[in-house]
Coordinates of C-alpha atoms and ligand atoms in Angstrom, one line a residue:
M1 CA 84.9 -11.1 137.6
T2 CA 82.2 -10.3 140.2
E3 CA 83.8 -12.5 142.8
E4 CA 87.0 -10.4 142.8
L5 CA 85.1 -7.2 143.8
D6 CA 85.3 -6.1 147.4
F7 CA 81.8 -5.8 149.1
I8 CA 80.9 -2.1 149.6
P9 CA 78.9 -2.0 152.9
A10 CA 75.9 0.4 153.4
A11 CA 77.6 1.9 156.5
R12 CA 81.1 1.6 158.0
P13 CA 82.0 3.1 161.4
L14 CA 85.4 4.6 161.4
I15 CA 87.4 3.8 164.4
G16 CA 91.0 5.0 164.3
A17 CA 94.2 5.1 166.5
E18 CA 92.9 8.2 168.2
E19 CA 89.8 6.4 169.5
R20 CA 91.8 3.4 170.6
A21 CA 94.4 5.6 172.4
A22 CA 91.6 7.6 174.1
V23 CA 89.9 4.4 175.3
D24 CA 93.3 3.0 176.5
A25 CA 93.9 6.2 178.5
V26 CA 90.5 5.9 180.3
L27 CA 91.2 2.3 181.1
A28 CA 94.7 3.1 182.4
S29 CA 93.2 5.9 184.6
G30 CA 90.9 3.4 186.3
M31 CA 88.0 6.1 186.1
L32 CA 85.6 4.1 183.9
A33 CA 82.6 6.1 185.1
G34 CA 82.1 9.3 186.9
G35 CA 85.4 10.7 185.6
P36 CA 86.3 13.8 183.6
E37 CA 85.5 12.5 180.0
V38 CA 81.7 12.9 180.0
A39 CA 81.7 16.6 181.1
A40 CA 84.5 17.4 178.6
F41 CA 82.5 15.6 175.8
E42 CA 79.4 17.6 176.7
Q43 CA 81.1 20.9 176.4
E44 CA 82.9 20.0 173.2
F45 CA 79.8 18.7 171.6
A46 CA 77.9 21.9 172.6
S47 CA 80.5 24.2 171.1
V48 CA 81.2 22.1 167.8
L49 CA 77.6 21.2 166.9
V50 CA 74.9 23.4 168.7
D51 CA 76.2 26.9 169.0
G52 CA 77.0 26.3 172.8
R53 CA 73.6 25.3 174.0
A54 CA 73.6 22.9 177.0
A55 CA 74.4 19.3 176.2
V56 CA 73.7 16.3 178.5
A57 CA 75.2 13.0 177.6
V58 CA 73.3 9.7 178.1
N59 CA 73.7 6.1 177.3
S60 CA 71.6 5.9 174.1
G61 CA 69.7 8.1 171.7
T62 CA 66.5 6.5 172.8
A63 CA 67.3 7.3 176.5
G64 CA 67.9 10.9 175.4
L65 CA 64.5 11.2 173.7
H66 CA 62.7 9.5 176.7
L67 CA 64.4 11.7 179.3
G68 CA 64.1 14.9 177.2
L69 CA 60.4 14.3 176.9
L70 CA 59.9 13.5 180.6
A71 CA 62.1 16.7 181.4
A72 CA 59.8 18.8 179.2
G73 CA 56.8 17.6 181.1
I74 CA 55.3 15.1 178.6
G75 CA 53.2 12.3 180.3
P76 CA 49.9 10.5 180.5
G77 CA 47.0 12.4 178.7
D78 CA 49.3 14.2 176.3
E79 CA 49.6 13.6 172.5
V80 CA 52.8 14.2 170.7
V81 CA 52.8 14.4 166.9
V82 CA 55.6 12.4 165.3
P83 CA 56.3 11.1 161.8
S84 CA 55.4 7.4 161.1
F85 CA 58.2 7.3 158.6
T86 CA 61.1 7.0 161.0
F87 CA 62.8 4.5 163.3
A88 CA 60.5 3.2 166.0
A89 CA 62.5 4.8 168.8
T90 CA 60.8 8.1 168.0
A91 CA 57.3 6.9 168.8
N92 CA 58.5 4.4 171.4
S93 CA 60.0 7.2 173.5
V94 CA 56.8 9.0 173.5
A95 CA 54.8 6.0 174.4
L96 CA 57.2 5.2 177.3
T97 CA 56.3 8.4 178.9
G98 CA 52.7 7.4 179.1
A99 CA 51.8 10.0 176.3
T100 CA 50.3 9.0 173.0
P101 CA 52.3 9.2 169.7
V102 CA 50.0 10.6 167.0
F103 CA 51.3 9.9 163.5
A104 CA 51.3 12.6 160.7
D105 CA 52.4 12.3 157.1
I106 CA 55.6 13.5 155.6
E107 CA 56.2 15.9 152.7
P108 CA 57.6 13.9 149.7
D109 CA 60.7 15.9 148.9
H110 CA 62.6 15.6 152.1
F111 CA 60.8 12.8 153.9
C112 CA 60.3 14.9 157.0
L113 CA 57.0 15.9 158.8
D114 CA 54.6 18.0 156.8
A115 CA 53.4 20.9 158.8
S116 CA 50.0 21.0 157.1
A117 CA 49.6 17.3 157.9
V118 CA 50.6 18.0 161.5
E119 CA 48.0 20.7 161.8
A120 CA 45.3 18.4 160.6
V121 CA 45.9 15.9 163.5
L122 CA 46.1 18.6 166.4
T123 CA 43.6 18.0 169.2
D124 CA 43.1 19.8 172.6
R125 CA 45.3 17.1 174.0
T126 CA 48.2 17.8 171.7
A127 CA 51.2 19.0 173.8
A128 CA 54.1 18.9 171.4
I129 CA 55.5 18.2 167.9
L130 CA 58.5 16.0 167.5
P131 CA 59.9 16.1 164.0
V132 CA 62.8 13.9 162.8
H133 CA 65.6 15.3 160.7
L134 CA 65.4 12.1 158.6
Y135 CA 68.6 10.9 156.7
G136 CA 70.3 14.1 157.8
H137 CA 68.0 16.6 156.2
P138 CA 66.5 19.1 158.6
A139 CA 62.7 19.2 158.9
D140 CA 60.9 22.4 158.0
M141 CA 61.6 24.1 161.3
R142 CA 60.1 27.4 160.1
S143 CA 56.6 26.1 159.4
L144 CA 56.6 23.6 162.2
G145 CA 58.0 26.4 164.6
D146 CA 55.2 28.7 163.5
L147 CA 52.5 26.1 164.0
A148 CA 53.9 25.3 167.5
E149 CA 53.9 28.9 168.4
Q150 CA 50.4 29.7 167.1
R151 CA 48.9 26.6 168.9
G152 CA 51.0 27.1 172.1
L153 CA 52.7 23.7 171.6
Q154 CA 56.3 22.6 172.5
L155 CA 58.6 21.7 169.7
F156 CA 61.3 19.0 170.1
E157 CA 63.8 17.5 167.6
D158 CA 64.9 14.0 166.8
A159 CA 68.3 14.9 165.4
A160 CA 69.6 11.2 165.7
Q161 CA 70.7 11.3 162.0
A162 CA 71.6 14.9 161.6
H163 CA 74.8 16.0 163.5
G164 CA 75.8 19.3 161.9
A165 CA 72.8 19.8 159.6
T166 CA 71.5 23.4 159.5
F167 CA 68.3 25.1 158.7
G168 CA 68.2 28.9 157.9
G169 CA 71.8 29.1 159.0
A170 CA 71.1 27.6 162.5
P171 CA 72.3 24.1 163.5
V172 CA 69.6 21.4 164.2
G173 CA 69.5 20.9 168.0
S174 CA 69.1 24.6 168.5
F175 CA 65.4 24.9 167.6
G176 CA 63.5 22.7 170.0
T177 CA 62.8 22.8 173.7
F178 CA 65.3 19.9 173.5
A179 CA 66.9 17.9 170.7
M180 CA 68.5 14.4 170.7
F181 CA 71.5 13.1 168.8
S182 CA 72.2 9.4 168.6
L183 CA 75.8 8.2 168.9
Y184 CA 75.1 4.6 167.7
P185 CA 77.9 3.2 165.5
T186 CA 76.2 3.7 162.1
K187 CA 75.3 7.3 162.8
N188 CA 77.4 10.2 161.5
M189 CA 79.5 10.0 164.7
T190 CA 79.6 7.4 167.4
S191 CA 80.5 6.7 171.0
G192 CA 79.8 3.0 170.8
E193 CA 76.3 3.5 172.2
G194 CA 75.3 6.9 173.4
G195 CA 73.1 9.9 173.0
M196 CA 73.3 13.7 173.5
V197 CA 70.4 15.9 174.6
T198 CA 70.8 19.6 173.8
T199 CA 68.6 22.3 175.2
G200 CA 68.5 26.1 175.6
D201 CA 66.4 25.8 178.8
P202 CA 68.5 25.4 182.0
D203 CA 65.7 23.8 183.8
V204 CA 65.2 21.1 181.1
A205 CA 68.9 20.5 181.2
R206 CA 69.0 20.1 185.0
R207 CA 66.0 17.7 184.8
V208 CA 67.7 15.5 182.2
R209 CA 70.8 15.4 184.4
L210 CA 68.6 14.3 187.4
L211 CA 66.7 11.8 185.4
R212 CA 69.8 10.1 184.0
N213 CA 71.3 9.7 187.5
Q214 CA 68.6 8.3 189.9
G215 CA 67.3 11.8 190.5
M216 CA 70.4 13.1 192.1
E217 CA 72.9 15.9 191.4
R218 CA 74.7 15.6 194.7
Q219 CA 75.4 12.0 195.8
Y220 CA 72.6 10.4 198.0
E221 CA 70.5 13.5 197.9
N222 CA 67.9 12.1 195.4
E223 CA 65.4 14.7 194.5
I224 CA 63.2 12.9 192.1
V225 CA 62.7 9.3 190.7
G226 CA 65.1 8.7 187.9
F227 CA 66.9 6.1 185.8
N228 CA 70.6 5.1 185.4
A229 CA 71.1 6.4 181.9
R230 CA 74.6 7.7 182.4
M231 CA 77.3 7.6 179.7
T232 CA 80.5 5.9 180.7
D233 CA 84.0 7.7 180.4
V234 CA 85.0 5.0 178.0
H235 CA 82.2 5.9 175.6
A236 CA 82.8 9.6 176.0
A237 CA 86.4 9.2 175.2
I238 CA 85.4 7.6 171.9
G239 CA 82.9 10.4 171.3
R240 CA 85.4 13.1 171.9
A241 CA 87.9 11.6 169.4
Q242 CA 85.0 11.3 166.8
L243 CA 83.9 14.9 167.4
R244 CA 87.3 16.1 166.2
K245 CA 86.6 14.3 162.9
V246 CA 82.9 14.6 162.3
L247 CA 83.0 17.9 160.3
G248 CA 85.6 16.5 158.0
W249 CA 83.4 13.3 157.5
T250 CA 80.4 15.4 156.8
A251 CA 82.3 17.2 154.1
D252 CA 83.2 13.8 152.6
R253 CA 79.6 12.6 152.7
R254 CA 78.5 15.9 151.0
R255 CA 81.1 15.4 148.3
N256 CA 80.0 11.9 147.8
A257 CA 76.4 13.0 147.5
A258 CA 77.3 15.7 145.0
F259 CA 78.9 13.1 142.8
F260 CA 75.8 10.9 142.9
D261 CA 73.6 14.0 142.1
E262 CA 75.7 14.7 139.1
H263 CA 76.1 11.1 137.7
L264 CA 73.0 9.1 138.7
Q265 CA 70.4 8.6 136.0
G266 CA 66.8 7.5 136.0
V267 CA 66.2 7.5 139.7
G268 CA 64.9 10.2 142.1
T269 CA 67.9 11.9 143.8
P270 CA 67.5 13.7 147.1
H271 CA 66.2 17.2 147.2
V272 CA 67.6 19.8 149.5
A273 CA 65.3 22.5 150.8
E274 CA 66.2 26.2 150.3
G275 CA 68.2 27.4 153.2
A276 CA 69.0 23.7 154.4
T277 CA 72.3 22.0 154.8
H278 CA 72.0 18.1 154.3
V279 CA 74.5 16.0 156.1
Y280 CA 73.6 12.8 154.2
H281 CA 73.4 10.3 157.1
Q282 CA 71.7 8.5 154.2
Y283 CA 71.8 9.2 150.5
T284 CA 68.3 7.9 149.7
I285 CA 66.9 7.6 146.2
R286 CA 63.4 6.8 145.1
V287 CA 62.9 3.7 143.0
P288 CA 59.2 3.6 141.9
E289 CA 59.4 0.2 140.2
D290 CA 60.8 -2.9 142.0
R291 CA 63.0 -1.3 144.6
D292 CA 63.7 -4.6 146.3
G293 CA 64.8 -6.2 142.9
L294 CA 67.3 -3.3 142.5
A295 CA 68.6 -3.7 146.0
A296 CA 69.1 -7.5 145.4
A297 CA 70.8 -7.0 142.0
L298 CA 73.2 -4.4 143.5
R299 CA 74.1 -6.9 146.3
E300 CA 74.4 -10.0 144.1
E301 CA 75.7 -8.7 140.7
Y302 CA 77.7 -5.7 141.9
R303 CA 78.6 -6.5 145.6
I304 CA 77.1 -3.2 146.8
G305 CA 75.2 -3.1 150.1
T306 CA 72.1 -0.7 150.4
G307 CA 69.5 0.0 153.1
V308 CA 65.8 0.4 153.2
Y309 CA 64.9 3.0 156.0
Y310 CA 62.1 2.2 156.8
P311 CA 60.1 -0.6 155.1
I312 CA 57.3 -0.7 157.6
P313 CA 55.8 2.7 158.7
N314 CA 55.4 3.0 162.5
H315 CA 51.6 3.2 162.3
R316 CA 51.5 -0.3 160.9
L317 CA 53.9 -1.9 163.4
P318 CA 52.1 -4.2 166.0
A319 CA 53.2 -1.8 168.8
F320 CA 51.1 1.1 167.4
S321 CA 48.8 -0.4 164.6
R322 CA 46.6 2.6 163.7
D323 CA 44.0 2.5 161.1
I324 CA 45.0 5.8 159.4
D325 CA 45.9 6.8 155.8
L326 CA 49.4 8.3 155.3
P327 CA 49.8 8.1 151.5
E328 CA 53.2 9.8 151.3
T329 CA 54.5 7.6 154.1
E330 CA 53.3 4.5 152.4
R331 CA 54.8 5.6 149.1
A332 CA 58.2 6.3 150.7
A333 CA 58.2 3.0 152.4
R334 CA 57.8 1.3 149.0
E335 CA 60.2 3.4 147.1
V336 CA 63.2 4.5 149.2
L337 CA 66.6 2.9 148.8
S338 CA 69.8 4.3 150.6
L339 CA 73.0 3.9 148.7
P340 CA 76.4 3.9 150.6
V341 CA 77.6 7.5 151.1
H342 CA 79.9 7.1 154.1
P343 CA 83.3 8.8 154.3
S344 CA 85.3 5.7 153.6
L345 CA 84.2 5.3 150.0
S346 CA 87.0 5.6 147.5
A347 CA 86.6 7.4 144.1
A348 CA 86.5 3.9 142.5
D349 CA 83.7 2.9 144.9
L350 CA 81.6 5.9 143.9
E351 CA 82.0 5.2 140.3
R352 CA 81.2 1.5 140.8
I353 CA 78.0 2.5 142.6
V354 CA 77.0 5.0 139.9
E355 CA 77.7 2.5 137.1
A356 CA 75.8 -0.2 138.8
V357 CA 72.7 1.8 139.5
N358 CA 72.6 3.4 136.0
R359 CA 73.1 0.1 134.3
L360 CA 70.4 -1.8 136.4
V361 CA 67.8 1.0 136.1
G362 CA 68.6 1.6 132.4
A363 CA 68.2 -2.2 131.7
G364 CA 64.9 -2.3 133.6
A365 CA 63.5 0.7 131.6
Ligands
PLP1 C1 69.1 5.8 165.8 C2 67.9 6.5 165.9 C3 67.2 6.8 167.2 C4 67.7 6.0 168.4 O1 69.0 6.2 168.8 P1 69.7 5.0 169.6 O2 71.1 5.7 169.9 O3 69.9 3.9 168.7 O4 69.0 4.7 170.8 C5 66.1 7.5 167.3 N1 65.6 8.2 166.2 C6 66.1 8.0 165.0 C7 65.5 8.7 163.8 C8 67.2 7.2 164.8 O5 67.8 7.0 163.6

């Protein structure tokens, strides 16, 4: 019986005929890089997702964070407060500028930076706060924004997982000096690899453009030291096709999440803060007892893939290893389990997931 079930993967990038045709057109044009697709993608991304703020495309989300931090003036001697409960790219990007990532705890309902925990780690070297809109839920930009303003700190956004999420009616990517969106295949939309930096500050936008292209805006008139972090036209063409679908996919994710909210029993389902829109990059439940056992049973008995994001907090990774106490971060790392919530799930898949979780959790109780 079990053998006949199709495996339900934790994530599934959706690449359709539109993406294939768009890539083919770029290949046929011969303009694989430096053509018109990147600028068009930037403009369309800005108008669909961040209320028309400037958008600068780069070749990965991590490059976007790194260049955004450099463009905002972050460097050696600075401290930037980040969550420990995130993908390592957040803290890596800070460290790559020569600045020091300082880890603060999360609040338990939404898994994002806790403003009072941030306040407790501020020093006279703190230059900025970099919250992550984890799982597609926006961080508390009101409390963090107030704190940044009171202390004269810059505020940035790691929006890698949160395309289209809003807080207080405004889209993520419109709060910080800059924000970064990842376009990796498992994110809510993809360009293959890629990232988008959004900013309301024209000087920051210009510096990111310089940094991604050897420090030059006009060819061979290099103004500063820079990288090659350019997006290709092939990737931009994929991104443009995905951008036309991302809002529909988000509606699907939200509908799938509402189904789980209604039918799951005996596990902690995600909270949504008042005034926030969650875009469910992940649908993450809390499993206080034997999370890994539940994940293994879902895979083996029910052929359902899940994910643990993230099992090891950044402050305990060898690259950072800090002797600090972050109790909510540690508890989340032990308890979280992300169920498939992606737009390609069928009604039957959703029912299978609910039935499997409810049965396994009920049986363990
Ligand atoms: C994916 C991700 C990144 C890095 O983006 P890449 O495009 O993979 O470089 C950074 N931060 C978070 C929270 C992410 O999920």
